[in-house]
mmCIF file of N, CA and C in Angstrom:
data_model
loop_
_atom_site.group_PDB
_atom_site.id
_atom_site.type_symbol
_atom_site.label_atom_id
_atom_site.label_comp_id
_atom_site.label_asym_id
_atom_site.label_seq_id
_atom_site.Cartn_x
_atom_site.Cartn_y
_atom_site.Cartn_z
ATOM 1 N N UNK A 1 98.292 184.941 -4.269
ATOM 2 C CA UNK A 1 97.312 185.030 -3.207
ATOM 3 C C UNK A 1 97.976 184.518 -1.927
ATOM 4 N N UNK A 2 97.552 185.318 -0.618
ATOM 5 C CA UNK A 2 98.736 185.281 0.250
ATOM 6 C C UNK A 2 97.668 183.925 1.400
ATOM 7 N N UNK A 3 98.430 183.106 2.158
ATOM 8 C CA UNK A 3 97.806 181.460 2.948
ATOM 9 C C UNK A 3 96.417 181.853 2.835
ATOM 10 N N UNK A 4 96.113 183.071 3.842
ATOM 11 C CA UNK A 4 95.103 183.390 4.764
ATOM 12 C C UNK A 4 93.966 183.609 3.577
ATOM 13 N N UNK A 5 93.965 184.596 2.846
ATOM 14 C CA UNK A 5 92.893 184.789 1.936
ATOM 15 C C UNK A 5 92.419 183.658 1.305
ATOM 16 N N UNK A 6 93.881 182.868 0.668
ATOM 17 C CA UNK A 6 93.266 181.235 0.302
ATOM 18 C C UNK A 6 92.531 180.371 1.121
ATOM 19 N N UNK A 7 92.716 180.650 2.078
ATOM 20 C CA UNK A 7 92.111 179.463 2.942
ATOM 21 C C UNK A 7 90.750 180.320 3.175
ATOM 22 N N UNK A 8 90.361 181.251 3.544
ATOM 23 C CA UNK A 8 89.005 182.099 3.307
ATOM 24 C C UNK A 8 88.129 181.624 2.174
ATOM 25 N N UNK A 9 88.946 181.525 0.999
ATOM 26 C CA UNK A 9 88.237 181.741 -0.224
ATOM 27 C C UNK A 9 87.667 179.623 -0.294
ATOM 28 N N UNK A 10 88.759 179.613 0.304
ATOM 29 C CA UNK A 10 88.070 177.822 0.188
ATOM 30 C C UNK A 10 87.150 177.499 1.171
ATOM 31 N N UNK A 11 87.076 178.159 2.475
ATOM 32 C CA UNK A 11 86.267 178.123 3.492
ATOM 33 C C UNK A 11 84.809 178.991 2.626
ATOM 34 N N UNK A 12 84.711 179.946 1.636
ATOM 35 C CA UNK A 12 83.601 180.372 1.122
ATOM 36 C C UNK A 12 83.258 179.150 0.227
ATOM 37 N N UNK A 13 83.800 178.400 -0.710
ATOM 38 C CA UNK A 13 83.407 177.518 -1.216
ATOM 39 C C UNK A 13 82.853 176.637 -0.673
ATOM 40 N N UNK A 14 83.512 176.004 0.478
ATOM 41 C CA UNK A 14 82.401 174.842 1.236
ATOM 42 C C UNK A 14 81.354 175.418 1.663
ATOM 43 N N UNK A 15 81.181 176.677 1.913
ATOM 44 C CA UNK A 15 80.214 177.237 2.559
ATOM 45 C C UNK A 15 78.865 177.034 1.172
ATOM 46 N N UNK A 16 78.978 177.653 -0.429
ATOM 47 C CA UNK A 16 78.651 178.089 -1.441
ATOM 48 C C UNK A 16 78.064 176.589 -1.799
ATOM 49 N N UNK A 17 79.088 175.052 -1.395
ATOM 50 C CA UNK A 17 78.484 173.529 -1.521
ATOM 51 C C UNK A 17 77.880 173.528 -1.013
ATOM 52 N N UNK A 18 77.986 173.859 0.378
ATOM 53 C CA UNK A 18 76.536 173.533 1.442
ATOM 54 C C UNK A 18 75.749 174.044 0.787
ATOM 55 N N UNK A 19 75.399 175.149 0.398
ATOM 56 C CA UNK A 19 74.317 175.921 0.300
ATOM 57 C C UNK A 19 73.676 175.326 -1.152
ATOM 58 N N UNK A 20 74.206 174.914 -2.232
ATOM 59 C CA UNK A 20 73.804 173.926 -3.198
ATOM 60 C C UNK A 20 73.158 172.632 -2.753
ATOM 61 N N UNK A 21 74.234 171.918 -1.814
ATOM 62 C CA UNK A 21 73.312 170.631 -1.652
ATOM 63 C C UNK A 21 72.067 170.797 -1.031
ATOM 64 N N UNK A 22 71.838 171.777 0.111
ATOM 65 C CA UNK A 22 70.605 172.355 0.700
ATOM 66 C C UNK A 22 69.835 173.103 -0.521
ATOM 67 N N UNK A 23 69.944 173.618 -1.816
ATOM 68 C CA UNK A 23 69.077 173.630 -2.570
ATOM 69 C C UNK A 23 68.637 172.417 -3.542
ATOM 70 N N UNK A 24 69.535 171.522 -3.563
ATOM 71 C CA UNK A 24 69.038 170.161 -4.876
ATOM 72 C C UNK A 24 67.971 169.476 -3.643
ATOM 73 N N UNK A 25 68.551 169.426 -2.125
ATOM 74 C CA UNK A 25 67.595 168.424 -0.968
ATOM 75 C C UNK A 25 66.224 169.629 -1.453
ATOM 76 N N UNK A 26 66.028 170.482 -1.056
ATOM 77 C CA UNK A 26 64.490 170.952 -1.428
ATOM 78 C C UNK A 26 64.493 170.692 -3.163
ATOM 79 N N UNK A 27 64.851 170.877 -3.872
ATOM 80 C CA UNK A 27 64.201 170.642 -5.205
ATOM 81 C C UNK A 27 63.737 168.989 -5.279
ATOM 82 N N UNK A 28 64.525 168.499 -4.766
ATOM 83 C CA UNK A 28 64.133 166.788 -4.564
ATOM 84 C C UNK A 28 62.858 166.723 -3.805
ATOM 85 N N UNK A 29 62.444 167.296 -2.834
ATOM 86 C CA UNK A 29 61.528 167.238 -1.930
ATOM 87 C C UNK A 29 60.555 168.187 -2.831
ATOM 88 N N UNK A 30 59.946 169.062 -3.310
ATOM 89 C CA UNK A 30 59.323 169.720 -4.466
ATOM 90 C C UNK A 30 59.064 168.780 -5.365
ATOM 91 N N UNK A 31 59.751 168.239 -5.921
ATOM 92 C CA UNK A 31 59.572 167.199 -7.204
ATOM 93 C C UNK A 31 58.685 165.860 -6.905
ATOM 94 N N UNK A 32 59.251 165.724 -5.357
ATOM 95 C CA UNK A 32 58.165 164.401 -4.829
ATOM 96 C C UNK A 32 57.288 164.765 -4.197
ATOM 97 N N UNK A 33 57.092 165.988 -3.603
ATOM 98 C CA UNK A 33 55.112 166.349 -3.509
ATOM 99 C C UNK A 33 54.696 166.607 -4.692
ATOM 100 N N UNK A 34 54.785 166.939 -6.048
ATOM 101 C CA UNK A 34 54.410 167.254 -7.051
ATOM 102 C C UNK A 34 53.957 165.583 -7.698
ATOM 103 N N UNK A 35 54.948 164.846 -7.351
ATOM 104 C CA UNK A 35 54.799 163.222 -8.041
ATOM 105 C C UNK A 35 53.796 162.968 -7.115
ATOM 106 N N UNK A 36 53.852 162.921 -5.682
ATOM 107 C CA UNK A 36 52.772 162.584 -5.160
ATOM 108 C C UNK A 36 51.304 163.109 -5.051
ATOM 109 N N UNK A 37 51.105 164.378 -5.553
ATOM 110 C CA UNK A 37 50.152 165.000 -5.922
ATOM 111 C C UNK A 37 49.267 164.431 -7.175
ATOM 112 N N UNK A 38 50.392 164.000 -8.549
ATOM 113 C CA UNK A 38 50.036 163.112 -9.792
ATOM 114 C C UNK A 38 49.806 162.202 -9.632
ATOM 115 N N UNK A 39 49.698 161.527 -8.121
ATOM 116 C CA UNK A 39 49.169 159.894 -8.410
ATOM 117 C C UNK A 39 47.716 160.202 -8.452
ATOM 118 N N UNK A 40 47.598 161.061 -7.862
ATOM 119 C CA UNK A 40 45.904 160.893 -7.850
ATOM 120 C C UNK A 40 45.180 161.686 -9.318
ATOM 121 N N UNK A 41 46.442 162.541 -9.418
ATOM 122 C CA UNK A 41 45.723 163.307 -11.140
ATOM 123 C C UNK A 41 46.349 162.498 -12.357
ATOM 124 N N UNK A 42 46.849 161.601 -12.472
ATOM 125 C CA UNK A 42 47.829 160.588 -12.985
ATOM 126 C C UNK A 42 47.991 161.272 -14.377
ATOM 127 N N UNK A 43 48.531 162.256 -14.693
ATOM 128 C CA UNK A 43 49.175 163.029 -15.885
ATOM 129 C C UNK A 43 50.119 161.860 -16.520
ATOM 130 N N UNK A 44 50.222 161.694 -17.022
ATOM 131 C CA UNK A 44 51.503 160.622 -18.062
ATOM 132 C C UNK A 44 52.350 161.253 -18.318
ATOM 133 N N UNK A 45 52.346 162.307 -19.105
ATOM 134 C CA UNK A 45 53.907 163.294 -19.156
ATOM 135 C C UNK A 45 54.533 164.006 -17.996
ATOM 136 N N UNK A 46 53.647 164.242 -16.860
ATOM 137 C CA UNK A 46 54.041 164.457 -15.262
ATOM 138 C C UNK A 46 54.961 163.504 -14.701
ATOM 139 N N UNK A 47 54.138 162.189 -14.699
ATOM 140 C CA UNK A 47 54.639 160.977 -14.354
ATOM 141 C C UNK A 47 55.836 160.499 -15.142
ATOM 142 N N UNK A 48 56.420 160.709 -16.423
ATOM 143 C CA UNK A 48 57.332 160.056 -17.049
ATOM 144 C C UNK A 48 58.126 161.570 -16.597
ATOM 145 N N UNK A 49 58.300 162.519 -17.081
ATOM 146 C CA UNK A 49 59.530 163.756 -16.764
ATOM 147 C C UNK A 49 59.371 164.445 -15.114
ATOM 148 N N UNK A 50 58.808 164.165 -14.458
ATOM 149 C CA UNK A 50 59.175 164.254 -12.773
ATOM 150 C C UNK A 50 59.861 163.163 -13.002
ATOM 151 N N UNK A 51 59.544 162.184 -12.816
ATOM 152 C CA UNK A 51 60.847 160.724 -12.284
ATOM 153 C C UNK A 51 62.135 161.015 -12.855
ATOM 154 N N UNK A 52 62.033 161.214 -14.169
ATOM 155 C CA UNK A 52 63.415 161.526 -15.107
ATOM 156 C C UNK A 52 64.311 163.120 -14.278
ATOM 157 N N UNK A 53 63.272 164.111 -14.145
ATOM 158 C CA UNK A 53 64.105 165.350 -13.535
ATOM 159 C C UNK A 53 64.248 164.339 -11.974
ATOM 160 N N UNK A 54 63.342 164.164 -11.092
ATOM 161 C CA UNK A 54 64.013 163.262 -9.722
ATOM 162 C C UNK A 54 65.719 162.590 -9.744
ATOM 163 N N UNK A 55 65.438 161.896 -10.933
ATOM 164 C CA UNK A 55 66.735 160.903 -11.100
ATOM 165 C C UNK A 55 67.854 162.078 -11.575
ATOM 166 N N UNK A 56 67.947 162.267 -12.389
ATOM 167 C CA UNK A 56 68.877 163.915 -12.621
ATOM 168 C C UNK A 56 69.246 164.284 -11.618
ATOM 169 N N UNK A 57 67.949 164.992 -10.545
ATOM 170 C CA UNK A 57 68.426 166.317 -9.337
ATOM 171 C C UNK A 57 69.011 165.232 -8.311
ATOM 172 N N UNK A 58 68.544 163.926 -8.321
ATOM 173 C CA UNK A 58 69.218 163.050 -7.242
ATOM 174 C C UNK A 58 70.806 162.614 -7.556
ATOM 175 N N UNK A 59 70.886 162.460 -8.679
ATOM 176 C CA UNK A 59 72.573 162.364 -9.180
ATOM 177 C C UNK A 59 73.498 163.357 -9.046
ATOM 178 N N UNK A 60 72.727 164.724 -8.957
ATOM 179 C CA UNK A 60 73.423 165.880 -9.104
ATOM 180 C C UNK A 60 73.974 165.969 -7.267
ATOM 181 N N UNK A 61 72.640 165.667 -6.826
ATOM 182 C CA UNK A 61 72.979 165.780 -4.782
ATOM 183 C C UNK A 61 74.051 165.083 -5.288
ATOM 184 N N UNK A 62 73.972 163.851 -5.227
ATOM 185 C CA UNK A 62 74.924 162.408 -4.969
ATOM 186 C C UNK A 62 76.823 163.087 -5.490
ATOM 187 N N UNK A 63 76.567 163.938 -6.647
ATOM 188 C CA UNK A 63 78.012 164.858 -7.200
ATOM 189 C C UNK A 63 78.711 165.918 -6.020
ATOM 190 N N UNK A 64 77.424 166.841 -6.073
ATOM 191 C CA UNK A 64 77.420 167.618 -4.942
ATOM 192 C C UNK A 64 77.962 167.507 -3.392
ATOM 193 N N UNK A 65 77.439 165.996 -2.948
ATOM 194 C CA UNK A 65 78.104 165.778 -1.375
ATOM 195 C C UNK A 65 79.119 165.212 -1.817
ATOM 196 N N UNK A 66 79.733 164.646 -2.574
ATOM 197 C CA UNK A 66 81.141 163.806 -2.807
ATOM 198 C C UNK A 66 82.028 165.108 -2.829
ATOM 199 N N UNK A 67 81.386 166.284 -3.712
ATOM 200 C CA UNK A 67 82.648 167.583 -3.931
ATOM 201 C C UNK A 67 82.608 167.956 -2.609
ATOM 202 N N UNK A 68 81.637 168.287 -1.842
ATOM 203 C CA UNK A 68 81.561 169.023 -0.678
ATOM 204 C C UNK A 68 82.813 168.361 0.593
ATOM 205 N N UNK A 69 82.487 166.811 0.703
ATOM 206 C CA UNK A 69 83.109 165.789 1.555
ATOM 207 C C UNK A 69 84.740 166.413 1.043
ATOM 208 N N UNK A 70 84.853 166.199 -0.049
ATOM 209 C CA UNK A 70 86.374 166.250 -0.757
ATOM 210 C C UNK A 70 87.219 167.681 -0.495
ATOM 211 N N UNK A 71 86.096 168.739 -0.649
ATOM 212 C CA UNK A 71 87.046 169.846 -0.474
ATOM 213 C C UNK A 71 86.770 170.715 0.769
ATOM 214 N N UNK A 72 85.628 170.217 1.789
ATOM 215 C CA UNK A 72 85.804 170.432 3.151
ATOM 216 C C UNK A 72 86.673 169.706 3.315
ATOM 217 N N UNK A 73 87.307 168.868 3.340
ATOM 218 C CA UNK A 73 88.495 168.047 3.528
ATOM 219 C C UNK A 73 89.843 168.518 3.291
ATOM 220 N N UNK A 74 90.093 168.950 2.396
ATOM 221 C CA UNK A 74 91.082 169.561 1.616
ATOM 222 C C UNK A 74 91.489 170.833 2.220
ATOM 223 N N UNK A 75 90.203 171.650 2.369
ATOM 224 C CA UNK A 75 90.403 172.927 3.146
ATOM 225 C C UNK A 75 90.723 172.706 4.639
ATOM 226 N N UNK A 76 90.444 171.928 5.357
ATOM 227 C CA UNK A 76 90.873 171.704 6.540
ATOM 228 C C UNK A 76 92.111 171.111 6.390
ATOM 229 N N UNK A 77 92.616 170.496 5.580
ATOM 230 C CA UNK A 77 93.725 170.072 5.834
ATOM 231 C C UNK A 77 94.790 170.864 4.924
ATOM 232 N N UNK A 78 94.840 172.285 4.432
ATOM 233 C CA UNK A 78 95.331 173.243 3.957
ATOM 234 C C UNK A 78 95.507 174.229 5.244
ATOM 235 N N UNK A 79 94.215 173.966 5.708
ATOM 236 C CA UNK A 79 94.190 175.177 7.400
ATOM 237 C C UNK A 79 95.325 174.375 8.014
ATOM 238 N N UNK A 80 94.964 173.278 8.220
ATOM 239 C CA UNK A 80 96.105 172.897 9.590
ATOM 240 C C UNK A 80 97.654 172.529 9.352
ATOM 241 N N UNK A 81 97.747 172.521 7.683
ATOM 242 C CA UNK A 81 99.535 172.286 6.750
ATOM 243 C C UNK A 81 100.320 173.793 7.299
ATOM 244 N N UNK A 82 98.943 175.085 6.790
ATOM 245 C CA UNK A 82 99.955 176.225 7.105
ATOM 246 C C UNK A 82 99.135 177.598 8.291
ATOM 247 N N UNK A 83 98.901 176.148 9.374
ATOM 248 C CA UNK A 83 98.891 176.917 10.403
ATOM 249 C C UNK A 83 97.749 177.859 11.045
ATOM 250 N N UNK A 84 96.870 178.014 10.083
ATOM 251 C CA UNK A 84 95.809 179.573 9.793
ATOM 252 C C UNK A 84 95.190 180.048 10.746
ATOM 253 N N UNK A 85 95.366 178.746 12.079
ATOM 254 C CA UNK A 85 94.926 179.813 13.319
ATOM 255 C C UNK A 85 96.020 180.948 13.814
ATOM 256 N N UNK A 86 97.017 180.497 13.483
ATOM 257 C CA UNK A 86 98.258 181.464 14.140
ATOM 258 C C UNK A 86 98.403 182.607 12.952
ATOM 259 N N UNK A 87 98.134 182.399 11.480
ATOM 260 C CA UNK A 87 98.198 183.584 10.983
ATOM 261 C C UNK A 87 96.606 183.938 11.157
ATOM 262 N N UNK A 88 95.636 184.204 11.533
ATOM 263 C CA UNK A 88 94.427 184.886 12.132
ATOM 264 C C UNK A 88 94.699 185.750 13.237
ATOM 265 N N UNK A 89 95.317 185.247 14.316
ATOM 266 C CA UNK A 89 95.842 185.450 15.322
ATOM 267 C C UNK A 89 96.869 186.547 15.047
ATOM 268 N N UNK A 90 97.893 186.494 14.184
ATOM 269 C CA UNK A 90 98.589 187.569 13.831
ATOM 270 C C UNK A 90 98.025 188.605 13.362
ATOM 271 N N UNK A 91 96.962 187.746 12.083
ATOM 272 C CA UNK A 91 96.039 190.022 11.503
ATOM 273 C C UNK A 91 95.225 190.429 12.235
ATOM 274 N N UNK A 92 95.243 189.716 13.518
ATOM 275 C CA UNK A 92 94.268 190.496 14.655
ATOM 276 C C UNK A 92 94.727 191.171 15.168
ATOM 277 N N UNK A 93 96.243 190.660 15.731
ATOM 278 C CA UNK A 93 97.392 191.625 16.411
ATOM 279 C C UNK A 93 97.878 192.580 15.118
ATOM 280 N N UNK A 94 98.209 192.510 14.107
ATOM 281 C CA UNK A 94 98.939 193.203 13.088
ATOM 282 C C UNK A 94 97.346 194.926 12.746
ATOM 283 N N UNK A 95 95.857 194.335 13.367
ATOM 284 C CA UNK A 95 94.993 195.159 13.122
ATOM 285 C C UNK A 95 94.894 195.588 13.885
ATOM 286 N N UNK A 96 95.145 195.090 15.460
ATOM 287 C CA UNK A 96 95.281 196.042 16.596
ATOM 288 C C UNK A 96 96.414 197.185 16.573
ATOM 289 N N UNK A 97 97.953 196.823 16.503
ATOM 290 C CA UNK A 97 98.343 197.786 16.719
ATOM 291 C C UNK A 97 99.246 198.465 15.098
ATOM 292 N N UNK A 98 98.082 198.225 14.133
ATOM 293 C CA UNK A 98 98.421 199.006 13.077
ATOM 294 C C UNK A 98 99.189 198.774 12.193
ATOM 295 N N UNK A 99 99.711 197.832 12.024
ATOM 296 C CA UNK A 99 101.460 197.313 11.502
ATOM 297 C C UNK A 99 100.669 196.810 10.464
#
């Protein structure tokens, strides 16, 4: 796989984390209007497996931004080891005049 596509394909991955941790933050937020809805209907099996899935989907965020932090990191510092604005810059010129 040739710099440029790699560094694409890792720039889709941070993109693919974001878009995970922005789904566990709403499932977290779902799970606690639902808990807060059960205080007043006080279900017992609501109340014991919401908290238990909460604690789960909150560990999973907590996995989630550590990978995200780590390999937005990684990918930026893969972009700037081999350069990737100057090869962008080249398949723009290499798409302009055909080469």
């Amino acid at each position: 796989m040739d710099t440029l596509k790699k560094f694409e394909l890792m720039e889709k991955i941070v993109r693919e984390l974001g878009d995970l941790q922005h789904s566990q933050q709403a499932i977290i937020q779902k799970i606690g209007k639902i808990e807060v809805d059960n205080i007043e209907l006080g279900d017992k099996r609501l109340d014991k497996d919401l908290s238990d899935m909460h604690q789960r989907v909150a560990d999973n965020l907590d996995t989630i931004v550590g990978i995200l932090a780590y390999f937005a990191d990684k990918t930026q510092n893969f972009g700037n080891q081999n350069n990737v604005d100057a090869l962008k810059e080249q398949q723009a010129i290499n798409g302009i005049t055909g080469q």
